mmCIF file of C-alpha atoms in Angstrom:
data_model
loop_
_atom_site.group_PDB
_atom_site.id
_atom_site.type_symbol
_atom_site.label_atom_id
_atom_site.label_comp_id
_atom_site.label_asym_id
_atom_site.label_seq_id
_atom_site.Cartn_x
_atom_site.Cartn_y
_atom_site.Cartn_z
ATOM 1 C CA MET A 1 63.948 -22.745 14.445
ATOM 2 C CA THR A 2 66.244 -19.838 13.634
ATOM 3 C CA GLU A 3 65.192 -16.613 11.928
ATOM 4 C CA ASP A 4 67.147 -17.565 8.804
ATOM 5 C CA LYS A 5 65.343 -20.879 8.554
ATOM 6 C CA ILE A 6 61.970 -19.170 8.897
ATOM 7 C CA ILE A 7 62.821 -16.663 6.155
ATOM 8 C CA LYS A 8 64.122 -19.483 3.922
ATOM 9 C CA ALA A 9 60.918 -21.443 4.536
ATOM 10 C CA PHE A 10 58.833 -18.425 3.511
ATOM 11 C CA SER A 11 60.721 -18.161 0.233
ATOM 12 C CA GLN A 12 59.609 -21.736 -0.577
ATOM 13 C CA PHE A 13 56.008 -20.514 -0.652
ATOM 14 C CA LYS A 14 56.864 -18.769 -3.910
ATOM 15 C CA GLY A 15 56.096 -22.132 -5.501
ATOM 16 C CA ILE A 16 52.375 -21.702 -4.746
ATOM 17 C CA SER A 17 50.395 -20.991 -7.895
ATOM 18 C CA PRO A 18 46.695 -21.156 -8.698
ATOM 19 C CA ASP A 19 45.144 -23.878 -10.824
ATOM 20 C CA LYS A 20 45.422 -22.964 -14.524
ATOM 21 C CA ASN A 21 41.761 -23.724 -15.298
ATOM 22 C CA TYR A 22 40.636 -21.614 -12.351
ATOM 23 C CA ALA A 23 42.902 -18.761 -13.468
ATOM 24 C CA LEU A 24 41.502 -18.790 -16.998
ATOM 25 C CA PHE A 25 37.869 -19.108 -15.949
ATOM 26 C CA SER A 26 38.223 -16.418 -13.289
ATOM 27 C CA LYS A 27 39.934 -14.022 -15.706
ATOM 28 C CA ASN A 28 37.284 -14.467 -18.411
ATOM 29 C CA SER A 29 34.395 -14.003 -16.014
ATOM 30 C CA ILE A 30 35.977 -10.872 -14.484
ATOM 31 C CA LEU A 31 36.572 -9.264 -17.875
ATOM 32 C CA GLU A 32 33.076 -10.308 -18.981
ATOM 33 C CA ALA A 33 31.533 -8.692 -15.879
ATOM 34 C CA ARG A 34 32.975 -5.340 -16.883
ATOM 35 C CA ARG A 35 31.686 -5.716 -20.428
ATOM 36 C CA ILE A 36 28.107 -6.303 -19.244
ATOM 37 C CA VAL A 37 28.070 -3.324 -16.905
ATOM 38 C CA PRO A 38 29.233 -0.179 -18.743
ATOM 39 C CA ARG A 39 32.085 1.768 -17.183
ATOM 40 C CA GLU A 40 30.063 4.921 -16.621
ATOM 41 C CA ASN A 41 27.680 2.989 -14.366
ATOM 42 C CA PHE A 42 30.499 2.442 -11.918
ATOM 43 C CA ALA A 43 31.684 6.030 -12.022
ATOM 44 C CA ASN A 44 28.489 7.373 -10.565
ATOM 45 C CA GLU A 45 27.210 6.016 -7.268
ATOM 46 C CA SER A 46 23.597 6.934 -7.972
ATOM 47 C CA LYS A 47 23.728 5.181 -11.328
ATOM 48 C CA ARG A 48 25.122 2.140 -9.592
ATOM 49 C CA LEU A 49 22.198 2.160 -7.162
ATOM 50 C CA ILE A 50 19.714 2.421 -10.004
ATOM 51 C CA PHE A 51 21.438 -0.483 -11.693
ATOM 52 C CA ALA A 52 21.245 -2.523 -8.517
ATOM 53 C CA MET A 53 17.530 -1.840 -7.951
ATOM 54 C CA PRO A 54 16.096 -4.310 -10.492
ATOM 55 C CA GLN A 55 18.422 -6.996 -9.102
ATOM 56 C CA PHE A 56 17.186 -6.202 -5.622
ATOM 57 C CA THR A 57 13.513 -6.477 -6.568
ATOM 58 C CA LYS A 58 14.177 -9.660 -8.544
ATOM 59 C CA ARG A 59 15.868 -11.186 -5.555
ATOM 60 C CA ILE A 60 12.940 -10.394 -3.280
ATOM 61 C CA PHE A 61 10.349 -11.916 -5.595
ATOM 62 C CA ALA A 62 12.556 -14.837 -6.604
ATOM 63 C CA PHE A 63 12.599 -16.158 -3.071
ATOM 64 C CA ASN A 64 8.816 -16.118 -3.060
ATOM 65 C CA LYS A 65 8.621 -14.493 0.328
ATOM 66 C CA LEU A 66 5.088 -13.225 0.469
ATOM 67 C CA VAL A 67 5.371 -10.842 3.398
ATOM 68 C CA PRO A 68 8.488 -8.965 2.216
ATOM 69 C CA SER A 69 7.046 -8.889 -1.289
ATOM 70 C CA LEU A 70 3.807 -7.327 -0.090
ATOM 71 C CA ALA A 71 5.697 -4.922 2.132
ATOM 72 C CA PHE A 72 7.871 -3.909 -0.791
ATOM 73 C CA ALA A 73 4.848 -3.535 -3.068
ATOM 74 C CA ALA A 74 3.149 -1.345 -0.425
ATOM 75 C CA LEU A 75 6.294 0.767 -0.134
ATOM 76 C CA LEU A 76 6.470 1.215 -3.905
ATOM 77 C CA PHE A 77 2.763 2.144 -4.015
ATOM 78 C CA ALA A 78 3.257 4.709 -1.242
ATOM 79 C CA ILE A 79 6.229 6.229 -3.078
ATOM 80 C CA ILE A 80 4.304 6.454 -6.366
ATOM 81 C CA VAL A 81 1.157 7.865 -4.744
ATOM 82 C CA SER A 82 3.080 10.445 -2.689
ATOM 83 C CA GLY A 83 5.078 11.351 -5.780
ATOM 84 C CA THR A 84 1.921 12.092 -7.773
ATOM 85 C CA GLY A 85 0.486 14.152 -4.920
ATOM 86 C CA LEU A 86 -2.609 11.984 -4.464
ATOM 87 C CA LEU A 87 -1.958 11.754 -0.735
ATOM 88 C CA GLY A 88 -1.352 15.476 -0.313
ATOM 89 C CA PRO A 89 -3.828 17.947 1.296
ATOM 90 C CA LYS A 90 -6.918 18.377 -0.858
ATOM 91 C CA GLN A 91 -7.597 21.786 -2.371
ATOM 92 C CA PRO A 92 -10.925 23.364 -1.291
ATOM 93 C CA LYS A 93 -13.326 23.559 -4.189
ATOM 94 C CA ILE A 94 -15.726 26.417 -5.017
ATOM 95 C CA ALA A 95 -18.753 25.469 -6.999
ATOM 96 C CA GLY A 96 -16.954 22.536 -8.512
ATOM 97 C CA LEU A 97 -13.931 24.563 -9.541
ATOM 98 C CA ASN A 98 -10.431 24.096 -8.295
ATOM 99 C CA GLN A 99 -9.183 26.914 -6.062
ATOM 100 C CA SER A 100 -6.137 27.466 -8.217
ATOM 101 C CA LEU A 101 -8.281 27.817 -11.343
ATOM 102 C CA VAL A 102 -10.390 30.433 -9.623
ATOM 103 C CA ALA A 103 -7.277 32.308 -8.560
ATOM 104 C CA GLU A 104 -5.976 32.166 -12.110
ATOM 105 C CA ALA A 105 -9.275 33.476 -13.500
ATOM 106 C CA LYS A 106 -9.200 36.331 -10.973
ATOM 107 C CA GLN A 107 -5.705 37.182 -12.030
ATOM 108 C CA ILE A 108 -6.739 37.344 -15.691
ATOM 109 C CA ILE A 109 -9.722 39.578 -14.878
ATOM 110 C CA GLU A 110 -7.551 41.899 -12.799
ATOM 111 C CA THR A 111 -5.013 42.129 -15.602
ATOM 112 C CA ILE A 112 -7.681 43.008 -18.145
ATOM 113 C CA ASP A 113 -9.132 45.596 -15.755
ATOM 114 C CA TYR A 114 -5.700 47.092 -15.212
ATOM 115 C CA LYS A 115 -5.090 47.281 -18.947
ATOM 116 C CA LEU A 116 -8.419 48.991 -19.488
ATOM 117 C CA GLN A 117 -7.504 51.588 -16.884
ATOM 118 C CA GLU A 118 -4.205 52.118 -18.584
ATOM 119 C CA GLU A 119 -5.805 52.836 -21.982
ATOM 120 C CA PRO A 120 -5.476 56.583 -22.770
ATOM 121 C CA LYS A 121 -8.832 58.277 -22.743
ATOM 122 C CA THR A 122 -9.743 59.632 -26.140
ATOM 123 C CA GLU A 123 -11.126 63.145 -25.891
ATOM 124 C CA PRO A 124 -14.020 64.059 -28.184
ATOM 125 C CA LYS A 125 -12.852 66.020 -31.149
ATOM 126 C CA ARG A 126 -13.639 69.664 -30.962
ATOM 127 C CA GLU A 127 -15.562 71.064 -33.877
ATOM 128 C CA GLU A 128 -13.474 73.431 -35.769
ATOM 129 C CA SER A 129 -14.763 76.928 -35.969
ATOM 130 C CA LYS A 130 -16.209 77.829 -39.314
ATOM 131 C CA SER A 131 -15.787 81.061 -41.078
ATOM 132 C CA ILE A 132 -18.815 83.323 -41.864
ATOM 133 C CA ASP A 133 -18.422 82.612 -45.555
ATOM 134 C CA GLU A 134 -18.671 78.895 -44.950
ATOM 135 C CA LEU A 135 -21.742 79.279 -42.788
ATOM 136 C CA LEU A 136 -23.378 81.436 -45.424
ATOM 137 C CA LYS A 137 -22.545 78.898 -48.044
ATOM 138 C CA GLU A 138 -24.166 76.086 -45.986
ATOM 139 C CA ALA A 139 -27.266 78.276 -45.446
ATOM 140 C CA THR A 140 -27.695 78.990 -49.142
ATOM 141 C CA LEU A 141 -27.378 75.226 -50.141
ATOM 142 C CA MET B 1 57.246 -4.597 -11.338
ATOM 143 C CA LEU B 2 55.560 -5.378 -14.631
ATOM 144 C CA GLU B 3 57.178 -3.789 -17.674
ATOM 145 C CA ASP B 4 55.207 -0.860 -19.083
ATOM 146 C CA GLU B 5 52.813 -1.144 -16.136
ATOM 147 C CA LYS B 6 51.844 2.539 -16.211
ATOM 148 C CA ASN B 7 50.741 2.267 -19.817
ATOM 149 C CA LEU B 8 48.748 -0.892 -19.085
ATOM 150 C CA ILE B 9 47.020 0.819 -16.155
ATOM 151 C CA LYS B 10 46.145 3.799 -18.351
ATOM 152 C CA LYS B 11 44.651 1.527 -20.994
ATOM 153 C CA ALA B 12 42.782 -0.503 -18.363
ATOM 154 C CA LYS B 13 41.377 2.728 -16.913
ATOM 155 C CA ASP B 14 40.082 3.523 -20.405
ATOM 156 C CA GLY B 15 38.262 0.183 -20.347
ATOM 157 C CA GLU B 16 40.663 -1.947 -22.391
ATOM 158 C CA SER B 17 40.083 -5.446 -21.054
ATOM 159 C CA HIS B 18 43.201 -6.827 -22.758
ATOM 160 C CA ALA B 19 45.396 -4.458 -20.721
ATOM 161 C CA PHE B 20 43.700 -5.467 -17.482
ATOM 162 C CA GLY B 21 44.088 -9.108 -18.530
ATOM 163 C CA LEU B 22 47.873 -8.651 -18.649
ATOM 164 C CA LEU B 23 47.882 -7.057 -15.190
ATOM 165 C CA TYR B 24 45.748 -9.971 -13.983
ATOM 166 C CA ASP B 25 48.146 -12.574 -15.412
ATOM 167 C CA TRP B 26 51.104 -10.907 -13.700
ATOM 168 C CA TYR B 27 49.596 -10.353 -10.272
ATOM 169 C CA LEU B 28 47.289 -13.377 -9.927
ATOM 170 C CA PRO B 29 49.883 -15.823 -8.498
ATOM 171 C CA LYS B 30 51.112 -13.212 -5.992
ATOM 172 C CA ILE B 31 47.664 -12.290 -4.727
ATOM 173 C CA TYR B 32 46.497 -15.905 -4.735
ATOM 174 C CA ARG B 33 49.374 -17.177 -2.564
ATOM 175 C CA PHE B 34 49.055 -14.185 -0.247
ATOM 176 C CA VAL B 35 45.359 -14.996 0.289
ATOM 177 C CA LEU B 36 45.880 -18.764 0.457
ATOM 178 C CA LEU B 37 48.537 -18.518 3.168
ATOM 179 C CA LYS B 38 46.184 -16.313 5.170
ATOM 180 C CA VAL B 39 42.942 -18.318 4.861
ATOM 181 C CA SER B 40 44.559 -21.786 4.532
ATOM 182 C CA HIS B 41 41.751 -23.053 2.317
ATOM 183 C CA ARG B 42 42.141 -23.483 -1.428
ATOM 184 C CA GLU B 43 38.559 -22.893 -2.597
ATOM 185 C CA GLU B 44 38.120 -19.922 -0.292
ATOM 186 C CA ALA B 45 41.407 -18.473 -1.510
ATOM 187 C CA GLU B 46 40.215 -18.864 -5.109
ATOM 188 C CA ASP B 47 36.917 -17.106 -4.343
ATOM 189 C CA ILE B 48 38.578 -14.245 -2.473
ATOM 190 C CA THR B 49 41.223 -13.775 -5.185
ATOM 191 C CA HIS B 50 38.472 -13.653 -7.785
ATOM 192 C CA GLN B 51 36.706 -10.959 -5.753
ATOM 193 C CA VAL B 52 39.933 -8.957 -5.444
ATOM 194 C CA PHE B 53 40.416 -8.755 -9.207
ATOM 195 C CA LEU B 54 36.731 -8.140 -9.838
ATOM 196 C CA LYS B 55 36.802 -5.196 -7.416
ATOM 197 C CA ALA B 56 39.992 -3.917 -9.037
ATOM 198 C CA TRP B 57 38.508 -4.134 -12.540
ATOM 199 C CA THR B 58 35.262 -2.422 -11.608
ATOM 200 C CA GLY B 59 37.051 0.263 -9.579
ATOM 201 C CA ILE B 60 40.103 0.883 -11.736
ATOM 202 C CA ALA B 61 38.653 4.186 -13.000
ATOM 203 C CA ASP B 62 39.200 5.582 -9.489
ATOM 204 C CA TYR B 63 42.759 4.220 -9.164
ATOM 205 C CA ASN B 64 45.485 6.839 -8.807
ATOM 206 C CA HIS B 65 49.137 5.966 -9.264
ATOM 207 C CA ARG B 66 51.106 7.045 -6.177
ATOM 208 C CA GLY B 67 54.552 5.873 -7.151
ATOM 209 C CA PHE B 68 54.077 2.288 -5.964
ATOM 210 C CA PRO B 69 53.382 -0.695 -8.232
ATOM 211 C CA PHE B 70 49.791 -1.560 -9.103
ATOM 212 C CA GLY B 71 50.256 -4.637 -6.916
ATOM 213 C CA SER B 72 50.234 -2.460 -3.763
ATOM 214 C CA TRP B 73 46.651 -1.499 -4.502
ATOM 215 C CA LEU B 74 45.730 -5.149 -5.141
ATOM 216 C CA TYR B 75 47.316 -6.204 -1.840
ATOM 217 C CA ARG B 76 45.267 -3.550 -0.043
ATOM 218 C CA ILE B 77 42.065 -4.880 -1.639
ATOM 219 C CA ALA B 78 43.147 -8.442 -0.763
ATOM 220 C CA ARG B 79 43.755 -7.547 2.893
ATOM 221 C CA ASN B 80 40.292 -5.994 3.177
ATOM 222 C CA SER B 81 38.679 -8.898 1.339
ATOM 223 C CA VAL B 82 40.247 -11.423 3.735
ATOM 224 C CA ILE B 83 39.030 -9.406 6.743
ATOM 225 C CA ASP B 84 35.519 -9.251 5.204
ATOM 226 C CA HIS B 85 35.703 -12.994 4.627
ATOM 227 C CA TYR B 86 36.523 -13.639 8.282
ATOM 228 C CA ARG B 87 33.681 -11.376 9.353
ATOM 229 C CA SER B 88 31.102 -13.060 7.135
ATOM 230 C CA SER B 89 32.223 -16.676 7.586
ATOM 231 C CA GLY B 90 33.443 -16.424 11.176
ATOM 232 C CA ARG B 91 36.147 -18.915 10.229
ATOM 233 C CA VAL B 92 39.812 -18.287 10.931
ATOM 234 C CA GLY B 93 42.192 -20.579 9.043
ATOM 235 C CA THR B 94 42.200 -24.354 8.842
ATOM 236 C CA GLU B 95 45.027 -26.730 8.212
ATOM 237 C CA ILE B 96 46.322 -27.056 4.685
ATOM 238 C CA SER B 97 48.886 -29.471 3.256
ATOM 239 C CA LEU B 98 51.754 -28.623 0.918
ATOM 240 C CA GLU B 99 50.197 -30.815 -1.779
ATOM 241 C CA SER B 100 46.842 -29.037 -1.675
ATOM 242 C CA ALA B 101 48.654 -25.685 -1.774
ATOM 243 C CA GLY B 102 50.549 -26.863 -4.857
ATOM 244 C CA ILE B 103 54.034 -26.645 -3.319
ATOM 245 C CA GLU B 104 56.638 -29.082 -4.583
ATOM 246 C CA LEU B 105 59.954 -29.321 -2.746
ATOM 247 C CA PRO B 106 63.093 -29.647 -4.869
ATOM 248 C CA ASP B 107 64.484 -33.188 -5.196
ATOM 249 C CA SER B 108 67.158 -33.917 -2.631
ATOM 250 C CA GLU B 109 69.544 -36.858 -2.332
ATOM 251 C CA ASN B 110 68.795 -37.142 1.328
ATOM 252 C CA LYS B 111 65.230 -38.372 1.730
ATOM 253 C CA ASP B 112 65.194 -37.650 5.477
ATOM 254 C CA SER B 113 66.119 -33.983 4.973
ATOM 255 C CA LYS B 114 63.333 -33.629 2.418
ATOM 256 C CA ILE B 115 60.813 -35.026 4.893
ATOM 257 C CA ASP B 116 62.165 -32.693 7.578
ATOM 258 C CA SER B 117 61.836 -29.649 5.291
ATOM 259 C CA LYS B 118 58.331 -30.701 4.300
ATOM 260 C CA LEU B 119 57.255 -31.032 7.929
ATOM 261 C CA GLN B 120 58.850 -27.701 8.828
ATOM 262 C CA LEU B 121 57.143 -25.953 5.932
ATOM 263 C CA GLU B 122 53.770 -27.437 6.816
ATOM 264 C CA VAL B 123 54.140 -26.403 10.435
ATOM 265 C CA ILE B 124 55.079 -22.850 9.427
ATOM 266 C CA MET B 125 52.216 -22.667 6.937
ATOM 267 C CA GLN B 126 49.746 -23.771 9.581
ATOM 268 C CA SER B 127 51.183 -21.312 12.101
ATOM 269 C CA ILE B 128 50.831 -18.226 9.897
ATOM 270 C CA PRO B 129 47.063 -17.762 10.528
ATOM 271 C CA ARG B 130 47.815 -17.760 14.267
ATOM 272 C CA LEU B 131 49.763 -14.517 13.961
ATOM 273 C CA LYS B 132 48.090 -11.101 14.022
ATOM 274 C CA GLU B 133 46.672 -10.028 10.653
ATOM 275 C CA VAL B 134 49.225 -7.279 10.162
ATOM 276 C CA GLU B 135 52.096 -9.596 11.163
ATOM 277 C CA GLN B 136 50.975 -12.185 8.613
ATOM 278 C CA ASP B 137 50.758 -9.505 5.938
ATOM 279 C CA VAL B 138 54.216 -8.121 6.626
ATOM 280 C CA LEU B 139 55.918 -11.541 6.639
ATOM 281 C CA LEU B 140 54.163 -12.690 3.457
ATOM 282 C CA MET B 141 54.840 -9.507 1.537
ATOM 283 C CA ARG B 142 58.441 -9.252 2.723
ATOM 284 C CA PHE B 143 59.622 -12.866 2.439
ATOM 285 C CA VAL B 144 57.309 -14.488 -0.106
ATOM 286 C CA ASP B 145 56.985 -11.591 -2.537
ATOM 287 C CA ASP B 146 60.274 -9.820 -1.666
ATOM 288 C CA MET B 147 58.535 -6.465 -1.411
ATOM 289 C CA PRO B 148 60.651 -3.565 -0.072
ATOM 290 C CA HIS B 149 59.790 -2.070 3.335
ATOM 291 C CA GLU B 150 58.472 1.128 1.698
ATOM 292 C CA GLU B 151 55.915 -0.736 -0.394
ATOM 293 C CA VAL B 152 54.812 -2.931 2.518
ATOM 294 C CA ALA B 153 54.422 0.207 4.642
ATOM 295 C CA ASN B 154 52.222 1.730 1.929
ATOM 296 C CA VAL B 155 49.987 -1.362 1.803
ATOM 297 C CA ILE B 156 49.462 -1.602 5.560
ATOM 298 C CA GLY B 157 49.247 2.171 6.009
ATOM 299 C CA LYS B 158 52.123 2.476 8.517
ATOM 300 C CA SER B 159 55.522 4.118 8.533
ATOM 301 C CA VAL B 160 58.615 2.233 7.372
ATOM 302 C CA GLY B 161 59.918 2.164 10.952
ATOM 303 C CA ALA B 162 56.664 0.708 12.252
ATOM 304 C CA THR B 163 56.701 -1.902 9.474
ATOM 305 C CA LYS B 164 60.208 -3.036 10.452
ATOM 306 C CA LEU B 165 59.091 -3.330 14.058
ATOM 307 C CA ILE B 166 56.039 -5.404 13.058
ATOM 308 C CA GLN B 167 58.320 -7.695 11.025
ATOM 309 C CA HIS B 168 60.631 -8.170 14.010
ATOM 310 C CA ARG B 169 57.693 -8.982 16.322
ATOM 311 C CA ALA B 170 56.116 -11.303 13.753
ATOM 312 C CA ILE B 171 59.251 -13.436 13.493
ATOM 313 C CA ARG B 172 59.599 -13.530 17.266
ATOM 314 C CA ASN B 173 55.948 -14.549 17.699
ATOM 315 C CA LEU B 174 56.221 -17.189 14.977
ATOM 316 C CA LYS B 175 59.286 -18.650 16.697
ATOM 317 C CA ASP B 176 57.329 -18.766 19.962
ATOM 318 C CA ILE B 177 54.404 -20.561 18.294
ATOM 319 C CA LEU B 178 56.753 -23.111 16.701
ATOM 320 C CA LYS B 179 58.605 -23.640 20.001
ATOM 321 C CA HIS B 180 55.332 -24.058 21.880
ATOM 322 C CA ASP B 181 53.992 -26.584 19.340
ATOM 323 C CA ARG B 182 57.130 -28.685 19.569
ATOM 324 C CA ARG B 183 56.668 -29.255 23.316
#
């Protein structure tokens, strides 16, 4: 077959067109998909991941696979517990009080102490000298 | 190129589904036949084409016009989708008839010549998936969709010179396949 014949044969493929019902259904479902998921969710990758998470968990539980479900539940529990700090190193306690509370109390006491030191000392008022007339007056009363 | 395409793209980027619907109507037959001639399976071609437009609609906010028609971007998505399809299904083309592809040959007075053309077309259609991916793409874009070399080069990510060379090799390889099958 010559090159011309091959090229002519290719041009006949222009007659290929999709089924009209398929085209309509596909178009509607594509446009609908965008309406369900807001545009901003696609703009941000992290938002997209968050959006995908519920679908992911649903899929795991929908298949009723016990082991992956338990593993996933354990993973979630570990994330929550570590997030709240329950698995972190325990603070040493003094007489039932949390170490940080004690430190805070110390800080307050030190501040008060410092402020007391800073207060200007009030000197006792000197008695004013009295004149002889005044003293005589007091003596005669 | 679709009239007022830039304006439609702008509206589609702003989330106007009607504008994207018009782009869909224009490009659907092109993308569908491109995919069908590559995968040689109607239902699979329909699924892949659907995925192409879904990806385009969800990702249109990131689309940047680079001087080529919107179709270039769709062809790029289609190429990747077909490659992904091969990877996931492990299937590479099956035989497809002209009837199932929806091709009708023009009526001819000579019945024998019509049969000959039909056989030739079917043989060519079944030979396309035996070419290299890039060779298939170049031939389909050049001779089915009449795309200029520059646009084809943009889709496949090669220079215009390299695209012309791929086209030349593709025709030569297709001729070899057809010659070999005739023996």
